[in-house]
Amino acid sequence: MITGRVCRALLAFVLSITSTSAIATDEKPSWFKSDYKSALEWGFYCESTGKTETEALASARAQCSSKICLLFGVEVDYKSVSTEDLKNASITTQTIERCPNVRVVGRIEKKKSVECSDDSCSGYVYQLYPKSEYDREYERLNRPAISPSIEKTIVIREGNSTFQDPKRCLESLGKYASVRGESSKNQDERLSALNDGATQCKELDYRDTNLAGLFLKEFLRSVSSRSMSTQMAMNGILTEYPAILDRITALQKFETELKASAVTAPLLIAFITEHYDALFGNRGPVDDYLKELKTCAQTRKLFEMWPRGYTQNLQVCRKSTDRPGEVCSSLDYIMMKAKFIGCECNRLAPASAQDCFRSLMTYVDQLCSGDAKSCAAGVEKYLKENGMIRK
């Protein structure tokens, strides 16, 4: 006879089995459902097993990757292998599905969970793949192929625009910035680097502010190695032309004119040497220097001889008359210009010399575009019209 206590024990055992069986048949999380597609996204529910929690989750995520990959189609590889000997003959076939070179970007993992028992874990994930990301990747995969040799130079393709690798452009500008000296050979090297840059710096992504900074750094590296007059001219170009190709074109013109005007250097040196005492004074007869301060004749003539495009520094030396060795002086266009304006202002408008100097530094190139005589007349007329010469 089965007692009440035994009946209650058997009932508890049966309930226990029933409960365990129910858990075994419903192990998935309550949120785990079927895959779906909407107007905005795909939703994928993926599961897999592994020896550890990490392995189970990684495997489940790989299943989702496979589902997303299959949205773009598969490549089928069919292989048939036959073997035959004196006793047996067999044929083995194998079909492999491969996904094309898909880049999955923008997926969102909404939920995940892992359940482990004994030495096995089950992983579950729920991921969304936006339709917008699918469309973008589909367009990329179906874009026409381009030549591998051209592909090596491409950094970004955006719509119908193709941006090139800036490496060669930076190399060209680096060569330009690295040239030191003002010899004919140095000038040719600078022009060669700029000519190369005019070709290599096309079709770049100029929205890249870091890249623009690298370009400017190379230009400024060249500026810092030049004469004061050249620096001022180059800074004016960099300010006036912010676009890289416009800067290169303007610098090509500047360097070409500089090279062409260099033929005048021997004439300038000869003139300065001949009139050294009058131009610089205190190294010869005092009368020559005082006479020059009253007339500005030689200073004016030298200023008119000096080509406006020649910004190099000239150093002229001559044997000293009052001590052993040589005395030397340096001039470039800006120093020559300042020397000429200072002489004219002290001669014509000593009472307003400072205002005269500031004003002429701006306008003297326009006033002096002919010979020395017309230059003197133009300067005097300008100072009278602006009330700087007392009547």
Short mmCIF file of C-alpha atoms in Angstrom, two decimals:
data_model
loop_
_atom_site.label_atom_id
_atom_site.label_comp_id
_atom_site.label_asym_id
_atom_site.label_seq_id
_atom_site.Cartn_x
_atom_site.Cartn_y
_atom_site.Cartn_z
CA MET A 1 0.00 0.00 0.00
CA ILE A 2 1.26 3.42 -0.90
CA THR A 3 1.13 5.74 2.02
CA GLY A 4 0.28 9.44 1.82
CA ARG A 5 3.86 10.40 2.45
CA VAL A 6 5.04 8.25 -0.47
CA CYS A 7 2.32 9.70 -2.71
CA ARG A 8 3.42 13.22 -1.89
CA ALA A 9 7.06 12.30 -2.65
CA LEU A 10 6.14 10.72 -6.01
CA LEU A 11 4.05 13.80 -6.89
CA ALA A 12 6.94 16.11 -6.05
CA PHE A 13 9.28 13.97 -8.21
CA VAL A 14 6.88 14.05 -11.16
CA LEU A 15 6.45 17.82 -10.85
CA SER A 16 10.19 18.18 -10.68
CA ILE A 17 10.66 16.21 -13.92
CA THR A 18 7.87 18.16 -15.61
CA SER A 19 9.38 21.49 -14.57
CA THR A 20 12.86 20.49 -15.71
CA SER A 21 11.46 19.28 -19.02
CA ALA A 22 9.70 22.60 -19.53
CA ILE A 23 12.90 24.53 -18.95
CA ALA A 24 14.77 22.27 -21.34
CA THR A 25 12.31 22.95 -24.14
CA ASP A 26 12.25 26.73 -23.57
CA GLU A 27 15.90 27.67 -23.03
CA LYS A 28 15.90 30.78 -25.32
CA PRO A 29 15.42 34.26 -23.81
CA SER A 30 11.91 35.64 -23.83
CA TRP A 31 12.98 38.43 -26.23
CA PHE A 32 14.39 35.98 -28.79
CA LYS A 33 12.09 35.97 -31.84
CA SER A 34 12.22 35.44 -35.61
CA ASP A 35 14.19 37.52 -38.10
CA TYR A 36 12.26 40.34 -39.78
CA LYS A 37 12.54 43.10 -42.36
CA SER A 38 10.97 46.56 -42.21
CA ALA A 39 11.21 49.71 -44.32
CA LEU A 40 14.05 50.98 -42.13
CA GLU A 41 16.02 47.90 -41.12
CA TRP A 42 16.57 44.18 -40.89
CA GLY A 43 16.34 42.49 -37.49
CA PHE A 44 18.36 39.33 -36.92
CA TYR A 45 18.11 36.91 -33.97
CA CYS A 46 21.17 34.69 -33.83
CA GLU A 47 22.21 31.84 -31.51
CA SER A 48 25.15 29.51 -31.15
CA THR A 49 27.06 27.48 -28.58
CA GLY A 50 30.58 27.50 -27.23
CA LYS A 51 32.73 26.22 -24.40
CA THR A 52 32.81 29.66 -22.74
CA GLU A 53 30.55 32.70 -22.57
CA THR A 54 32.91 34.66 -24.84
CA GLU A 55 33.07 31.87 -27.40
CA ALA A 56 29.29 31.42 -27.43
CA LEU A 57 28.64 35.15 -27.96
CA ALA A 58 31.32 35.41 -30.66
CA SER A 59 29.82 32.46 -32.49
CA ALA A 60 26.30 33.94 -32.27
CA ARG A 61 27.55 37.27 -33.62
CA ALA A 62 29.25 35.40 -36.47
CA GLN A 63 25.86 33.92 -37.36
CA CYS A 64 24.43 37.44 -37.61
CA SER A 65 27.38 38.48 -39.78
CA SER A 66 26.63 35.56 -42.06
CA LYS A 67 22.97 36.59 -42.36
CA ILE A 68 23.91 40.19 -43.19
CA CYS A 69 26.47 38.95 -45.70
CA LEU A 70 23.86 36.83 -47.46
CA LEU A 71 21.75 39.95 -48.11
CA PHE A 72 24.27 40.81 -50.83
CA GLY A 73 24.20 37.37 -52.49
CA VAL A 74 26.66 34.46 -52.40
CA GLU A 75 29.22 32.91 -54.68
CA VAL A 76 28.81 29.16 -55.11
CA ASP A 77 31.90 26.98 -55.49
CA TYR A 78 31.04 23.46 -56.68
CA LYS A 79 33.71 20.78 -56.59
CA SER A 80 33.45 17.14 -57.69
CA VAL A 81 36.20 14.59 -56.93
CA SER A 82 36.14 11.04 -58.33
CA THR A 83 38.28 8.16 -57.07
CA GLU A 84 38.52 4.70 -58.61
CA ASP A 85 40.63 1.59 -58.01
CA LEU A 86 40.34 -2.12 -58.94
CA LYS A 87 37.68 -2.73 -56.31
CA ASN A 88 35.80 0.52 -55.75
CA ALA A 89 34.74 3.70 -57.51
CA SER A 90 33.30 6.77 -55.81
CA ILE A 91 32.45 10.39 -56.49
CA THR A 92 32.55 13.07 -53.81
CA THR A 93 30.90 16.42 -54.34
CA GLN A 94 31.23 19.58 -52.25
CA THR A 95 29.33 22.85 -52.50
CA ILE A 96 30.70 25.94 -50.71
CA GLU A 97 28.84 29.21 -50.39
CA ARG A 98 31.07 32.29 -50.07
CA CYS A 99 30.05 35.87 -49.36
CA PRO A 100 31.52 38.67 -51.53
CA ASN A 101 33.84 41.25 -50.02
CA VAL A 102 31.17 42.88 -47.87
CA ARG A 103 32.02 45.58 -45.33
CA VAL A 104 29.39 45.54 -42.61
CA VAL A 105 29.22 49.02 -41.09
CA GLY A 106 26.57 50.51 -38.83
CA ARG A 107 24.94 47.42 -37.35
CA ILE A 108 23.44 47.84 -33.88
CA GLU A 109 23.40 45.15 -31.22
CA LYS A 110 20.23 45.64 -29.22
CA LYS A 111 20.32 42.63 -26.87
CA LYS A 112 22.53 39.73 -25.85
CA SER A 113 22.55 36.98 -23.25
CA VAL A 114 24.49 33.82 -22.37
CA GLU A 115 23.38 30.72 -20.46
CA CYS A 116 25.87 28.09 -19.35
CA SER A 117 25.48 24.59 -17.95
CA ASP A 118 28.24 22.09 -17.27
CA ASP A 119 30.86 22.60 -20.01
CA SER A 120 28.69 24.29 -22.64
CA CYS A 121 27.30 27.80 -23.11
CA SER A 122 24.56 29.10 -25.37
CA GLY A 123 24.80 32.66 -26.70
CA TYR A 124 21.96 34.80 -28.08
CA VAL A 125 22.12 38.19 -29.79
CA TYR A 126 19.62 40.52 -31.44
CA GLN A 127 21.12 42.86 -34.06
CA LEU A 128 19.71 45.55 -36.35
CA TYR A 129 21.13 46.36 -39.78
CA PRO A 130 19.83 49.74 -41.05
CA LYS A 131 18.55 49.88 -44.63
CA SER A 132 20.58 53.07 -45.22
CA GLU A 133 23.82 51.22 -44.44
CA TYR A 134 22.76 48.36 -46.73
CA ASP A 135 22.11 50.79 -49.61
CA ARG A 136 25.49 52.46 -49.10
CA GLU A 137 27.36 49.14 -49.13
CA TYR A 138 25.37 47.85 -52.08
CA GLU A 139 26.34 50.93 -54.08
CA ARG A 140 30.03 50.44 -53.18
CA LEU A 141 30.03 46.75 -54.15
CA ASN A 142 28.45 47.49 -57.51
CA ARG A 143 30.68 50.44 -58.39
CA PRO A 144 32.73 49.75 -61.56
CA ALA A 145 36.24 48.45 -60.92
CA ILE A 146 39.18 50.76 -61.59
CA SER A 147 42.73 50.06 -62.63
CA PRO A 148 44.90 48.65 -59.77
CA SER A 149 47.69 51.08 -60.67
CA ILE A 150 45.30 54.02 -60.27
CA GLU A 151 43.79 52.54 -57.10
CA LYS A 152 47.17 52.87 -55.35
CA THR A 153 46.96 56.66 -55.62
CA ILE A 154 43.34 57.01 -54.51
CA VAL A 155 42.52 57.99 -50.94
CA ILE A 156 38.82 58.77 -51.12
CA ARG A 157 36.09 58.24 -53.68
CA GLU A 158 32.98 60.26 -52.89
CA GLY A 159 30.16 60.22 -55.41
CA ASN A 160 31.68 61.19 -58.74
CA SER A 161 34.78 62.76 -57.14
CA THR A 162 38.10 60.97 -56.82
CA PHE A 163 40.71 62.38 -54.43
CA GLN A 164 44.37 61.49 -54.90
CA ASP A 165 47.03 60.54 -52.38
CA PRO A 166 48.72 63.77 -51.12
CA LYS A 167 52.05 62.01 -50.54
CA ARG A 168 53.68 63.10 -53.81
CA CYS A 169 52.36 66.64 -53.43
CA LEU A 170 53.96 66.90 -49.99
CA GLU A 171 57.20 65.44 -51.35
CA SER A 172 57.33 68.13 -54.04
CA LEU A 173 56.68 70.94 -51.55
CA GLY A 174 59.24 69.40 -49.20
CA LYS A 175 61.88 69.55 -51.95
CA TYR A 176 60.99 73.19 -52.58
CA ALA A 177 61.31 74.04 -48.89
CA SER A 178 64.64 72.19 -48.52
CA VAL A 179 66.54 74.22 -51.14
CA ARG A 180 69.02 76.62 -49.57
CA GLY A 181 70.98 79.34 -51.31
CA GLU A 182 70.24 81.69 -54.20
CA SER A 183 72.54 80.45 -56.94
CA SER A 184 71.25 79.74 -60.44
CA LYS A 185 71.28 76.04 -59.59
CA ASN A 186 69.23 76.67 -56.42
CA GLN A 187 66.70 78.69 -58.38
CA ASP A 188 66.35 75.89 -60.94
CA GLU A 189 65.81 73.36 -58.13
CA ARG A 190 63.05 75.47 -56.61
CA LEU A 191 61.28 75.90 -59.94
CA SER A 192 61.58 72.18 -60.69
CA ALA A 193 59.98 71.31 -57.34
CA LEU A 194 57.14 73.80 -57.90
CA ASN A 195 56.54 72.52 -61.44
CA ASP A 196 56.28 68.99 -60.08
CA GLY A 197 53.96 70.20 -57.31
CA ALA A 198 51.65 71.84 -59.85
CA THR A 199 51.06 68.34 -61.25
CA GLN A 200 51.07 66.29 -58.04
CA CYS A 201 48.85 68.62 -55.99
CA LYS A 202 45.77 68.30 -58.18
CA GLU A 203 42.59 66.42 -57.17
CA LEU A 204 43.30 66.40 -53.42
CA ASP A 205 40.74 66.52 -50.62
CA TYR A 206 41.32 70.11 -49.54
CA ARG A 207 38.66 69.87 -46.82
CA ASP A 208 41.30 68.05 -44.76
CA THR A 209 42.50 70.82 -42.42
CA ASN A 210 45.45 68.74 -41.18
CA LEU A 211 46.64 68.37 -44.76
CA ALA A 212 46.32 72.12 -45.34
CA GLY A 213 48.47 72.66 -42.25
CA LEU A 214 51.19 70.37 -43.64
CA PHE A 215 51.20 72.30 -46.93
CA LEU A 216 51.51 75.63 -45.15
CA LYS A 217 54.33 74.27 -42.97
CA GLU A 218 56.40 73.46 -46.07
CA PHE A 219 55.81 76.90 -47.58
CA LEU A 220 56.80 78.63 -44.34
CA ARG A 221 59.91 76.47 -44.12
CA SER A 222 61.02 77.94 -47.44
CA VAL A 223 60.07 81.47 -46.37
CA SER A 224 62.21 81.28 -43.22
CA SER A 225 65.36 80.55 -45.22
CA ARG A 226 65.12 83.54 -47.60
CA SER A 227 66.17 87.18 -47.40
CA MET A 228 63.96 89.67 -45.58
CA SER A 229 62.71 91.14 -48.84
CA THR A 230 61.96 87.69 -50.26
CA GLN A 231 60.18 86.70 -47.05
CA MET A 232 57.88 89.71 -47.28
CA ALA A 233 57.08 88.97 -50.93
CA MET A 234 56.36 85.30 -50.22
CA ASN A 235 54.22 86.11 -47.18
CA GLY A 236 52.19 88.42 -49.41
CA ILE A 237 51.63 85.55 -51.85
CA LEU A 238 50.58 83.11 -49.10
CA THR A 239 48.12 85.67 -47.75
CA GLU A 240 46.66 86.61 -51.12
CA TYR A 241 46.32 83.02 -52.41
CA PRO A 242 44.91 80.61 -49.78
CA ALA A 243 44.32 77.74 -52.25
CA ILE A 244 47.25 75.36 -52.69
CA LEU A 245 47.32 75.36 -56.51
CA ASP A 246 46.94 79.14 -56.67
CA ARG A 247 49.85 79.48 -54.26
CA ILE A 248 52.02 77.20 -56.36
CA THR A 249 51.17 79.14 -59.54
CA ALA A 250 51.95 82.49 -57.87
CA LEU A 251 55.24 81.15 -56.46
CA GLN A 252 56.19 79.78 -59.88
CA LYS A 253 55.76 83.28 -61.32
CA PHE A 254 57.65 84.83 -58.41
CA GLU A 255 60.62 82.44 -58.64
CA THR A 256 60.75 82.80 -62.45
CA GLU A 257 60.89 86.60 -62.22
CA LEU A 258 63.48 86.37 -59.47
CA LYS A 259 65.69 84.18 -61.63
CA ALA A 260 65.28 86.46 -64.66
CA SER A 261 66.07 89.61 -62.69
CA ALA A 262 69.25 88.09 -61.20
CA VAL A 263 71.16 89.14 -64.32
CA THR A 264 70.99 92.71 -62.96
CA ALA A 265 72.93 91.79 -59.80
CA PRO A 266 76.41 92.42 -61.28
CA LEU A 267 75.31 95.88 -62.47
CA LEU A 268 73.92 96.71 -59.02
CA ILE A 269 77.08 95.55 -57.30
CA ALA A 270 79.24 97.60 -59.66
CA PHE A 271 77.13 100.72 -59.04
CA ILE A 272 77.17 100.28 -55.27
CA THR A 273 80.93 99.73 -55.27
CA GLU A 274 81.51 102.87 -57.34
CA HIS A 275 79.30 105.05 -55.10
CA TYR A 276 79.94 103.25 -51.82
CA ASP A 277 81.00 106.35 -49.86
CA ALA A 278 78.06 108.41 -51.03
CA LEU A 279 75.55 105.64 -50.29
CA PHE A 280 76.84 104.50 -46.89
CA GLY A 281 79.15 107.29 -45.70
CA ASN A 282 81.63 107.39 -42.80
CA ARG A 283 84.15 105.30 -44.74
CA GLY A 284 85.58 107.88 -47.10
CA PRO A 285 85.38 111.58 -47.84
CA VAL A 286 82.62 113.05 -45.69
CA ASP A 287 81.65 115.51 -48.42
CA ASP A 288 80.39 112.68 -50.66
CA TYR A 289 77.95 111.42 -48.02
CA LEU A 290 76.73 114.90 -47.04
CA LYS A 291 76.19 115.79 -50.68
CA GLU A 292 74.15 112.62 -51.17
CA LEU A 293 71.94 113.45 -48.17
CA LYS A 294 71.12 116.80 -49.78
CA THR A 295 70.38 115.44 -53.27
CA CYS A 296 69.58 111.69 -52.87
CA ALA A 297 70.82 111.42 -56.47
CA GLN A 298 72.78 108.14 -56.24
CA THR A 299 70.27 106.54 -53.87
CA ARG A 300 67.44 107.43 -56.24
CA LYS A 301 69.32 106.08 -59.24
CA LEU A 302 70.13 102.80 -57.47
CA PHE A 303 66.48 102.43 -56.47
CA GLU A 304 65.39 102.88 -60.07
CA MET A 305 68.03 100.41 -61.30
CA TRP A 306 66.88 97.74 -58.85
CA PRO A 307 64.33 95.35 -60.50
CA ARG A 308 61.15 95.12 -58.42
CA GLY A 309 61.19 91.33 -58.78
CA TYR A 310 64.74 90.97 -57.47
CA THR A 311 64.42 90.37 -53.73
CA GLN A 312 67.76 88.73 -53.01
CA ASN A 313 70.26 90.14 -50.57
CA LEU A 314 73.39 91.74 -52.07
CA GLN A 315 76.56 92.10 -50.05
CA VAL A 316 79.08 94.57 -51.37
CA CYS A 317 82.58 94.93 -49.93
CA ARG A 318 85.37 97.39 -50.65
CA LYS A 319 88.75 98.12 -49.22
CA SER A 320 88.57 100.39 -46.21
CA THR A 321 90.27 103.79 -46.43
CA ASP A 322 90.67 104.30 -42.70
CA ARG A 323 91.51 100.82 -41.34
CA PRO A 324 92.97 97.49 -42.53
CA GLY A 325 90.78 95.04 -44.43
CA GLU A 326 87.41 95.51 -46.11
CA VAL A 327 84.14 97.12 -45.16
CA CYS A 328 80.92 95.45 -46.28
CA SER A 329 77.26 96.41 -46.50
CA SER A 330 74.18 94.38 -47.37
CA LEU A 331 71.10 95.48 -49.27
CA ASP A 332 67.94 93.86 -50.54
CA TYR A 333 64.98 95.54 -52.22
CA ILE A 334 63.14 96.42 -48.99
CA MET A 335 66.26 97.91 -47.41
CA MET A 336 67.03 99.81 -50.62
CA LYS A 337 63.45 101.08 -50.76
CA ALA A 338 63.56 102.22 -47.12
CA LYS A 339 66.93 103.90 -47.66
CA PHE A 340 65.63 105.82 -50.67
CA ILE A 341 62.39 106.92 -48.97
CA GLY A 342 64.26 107.99 -45.82
CA CYS A 343 66.59 110.17 -47.88
CA GLU A 344 63.77 111.80 -49.87
CA CYS A 345 61.61 112.46 -46.77
CA ASN A 346 64.50 114.05 -44.85
CA ARG A 347 65.34 116.14 -47.91
CA LEU A 348 61.84 117.29 -48.91
CA ALA A 349 59.69 117.00 -45.77
CA PRO A 350 61.87 116.98 -42.65
CA ALA A 351 59.07 118.39 -40.50
CA SER A 352 56.81 115.40 -41.28
CA ALA A 353 59.45 112.77 -42.01
CA GLN A 354 57.64 109.94 -40.22
CA ASP A 355 54.32 110.48 -41.98
CA CYS A 356 56.19 110.89 -45.23
CA PHE A 357 58.03 107.59 -44.74
CA ARG A 358 54.87 105.61 -43.89
CA SER A 359 52.99 106.99 -46.86
CA LEU A 360 55.79 106.53 -49.41
CA MET A 361 56.45 102.92 -48.32
CA THR A 362 52.97 102.19 -49.70
CA TYR A 363 52.98 104.30 -52.87
CA VAL A 364 56.59 104.75 -53.97
CA ASP A 365 56.53 101.77 -56.36
CA GLN A 366 53.69 103.42 -58.25
CA LEU A 367 55.39 106.84 -58.24
CA CYS A 368 58.77 105.56 -59.38
CA SER A 369 58.21 103.46 -62.46
CA GLY A 370 60.45 105.38 -64.87
CA ASP A 371 63.91 106.91 -64.73
CA ALA A 372 65.48 108.61 -61.71
CA LYS A 373 64.40 112.09 -62.88
CA SER A 374 60.72 111.17 -63.21
CA CYS A 375 60.91 109.34 -59.87
CA ALA A 376 62.12 112.49 -58.09
CA ALA A 377 59.41 114.58 -59.73
CA GLY A 378 56.69 112.04 -58.86
CA VAL A 379 57.71 111.83 -55.21
CA GLU A 380 57.87 115.61 -54.80
CA LYS A 381 54.48 116.09 -56.46
CA TYR A 382 52.90 113.44 -54.22
CA LEU A 383 54.30 115.04 -51.04
CA LYS A 384 53.06 118.48 -52.06
CA GLU A 385 49.58 117.20 -52.87
CA ASN A 386 49.38 115.51 -49.45
CA GLY A 387 50.54 118.61 -47.56
CA MET A 388 53.85 117.19 -46.36
CA ILE A 389 56.04 119.85 -48.05
CA ARG A 390 55.70 123.30 -46.62
CA LYS A 391 55.14 125.93 -49.29
#
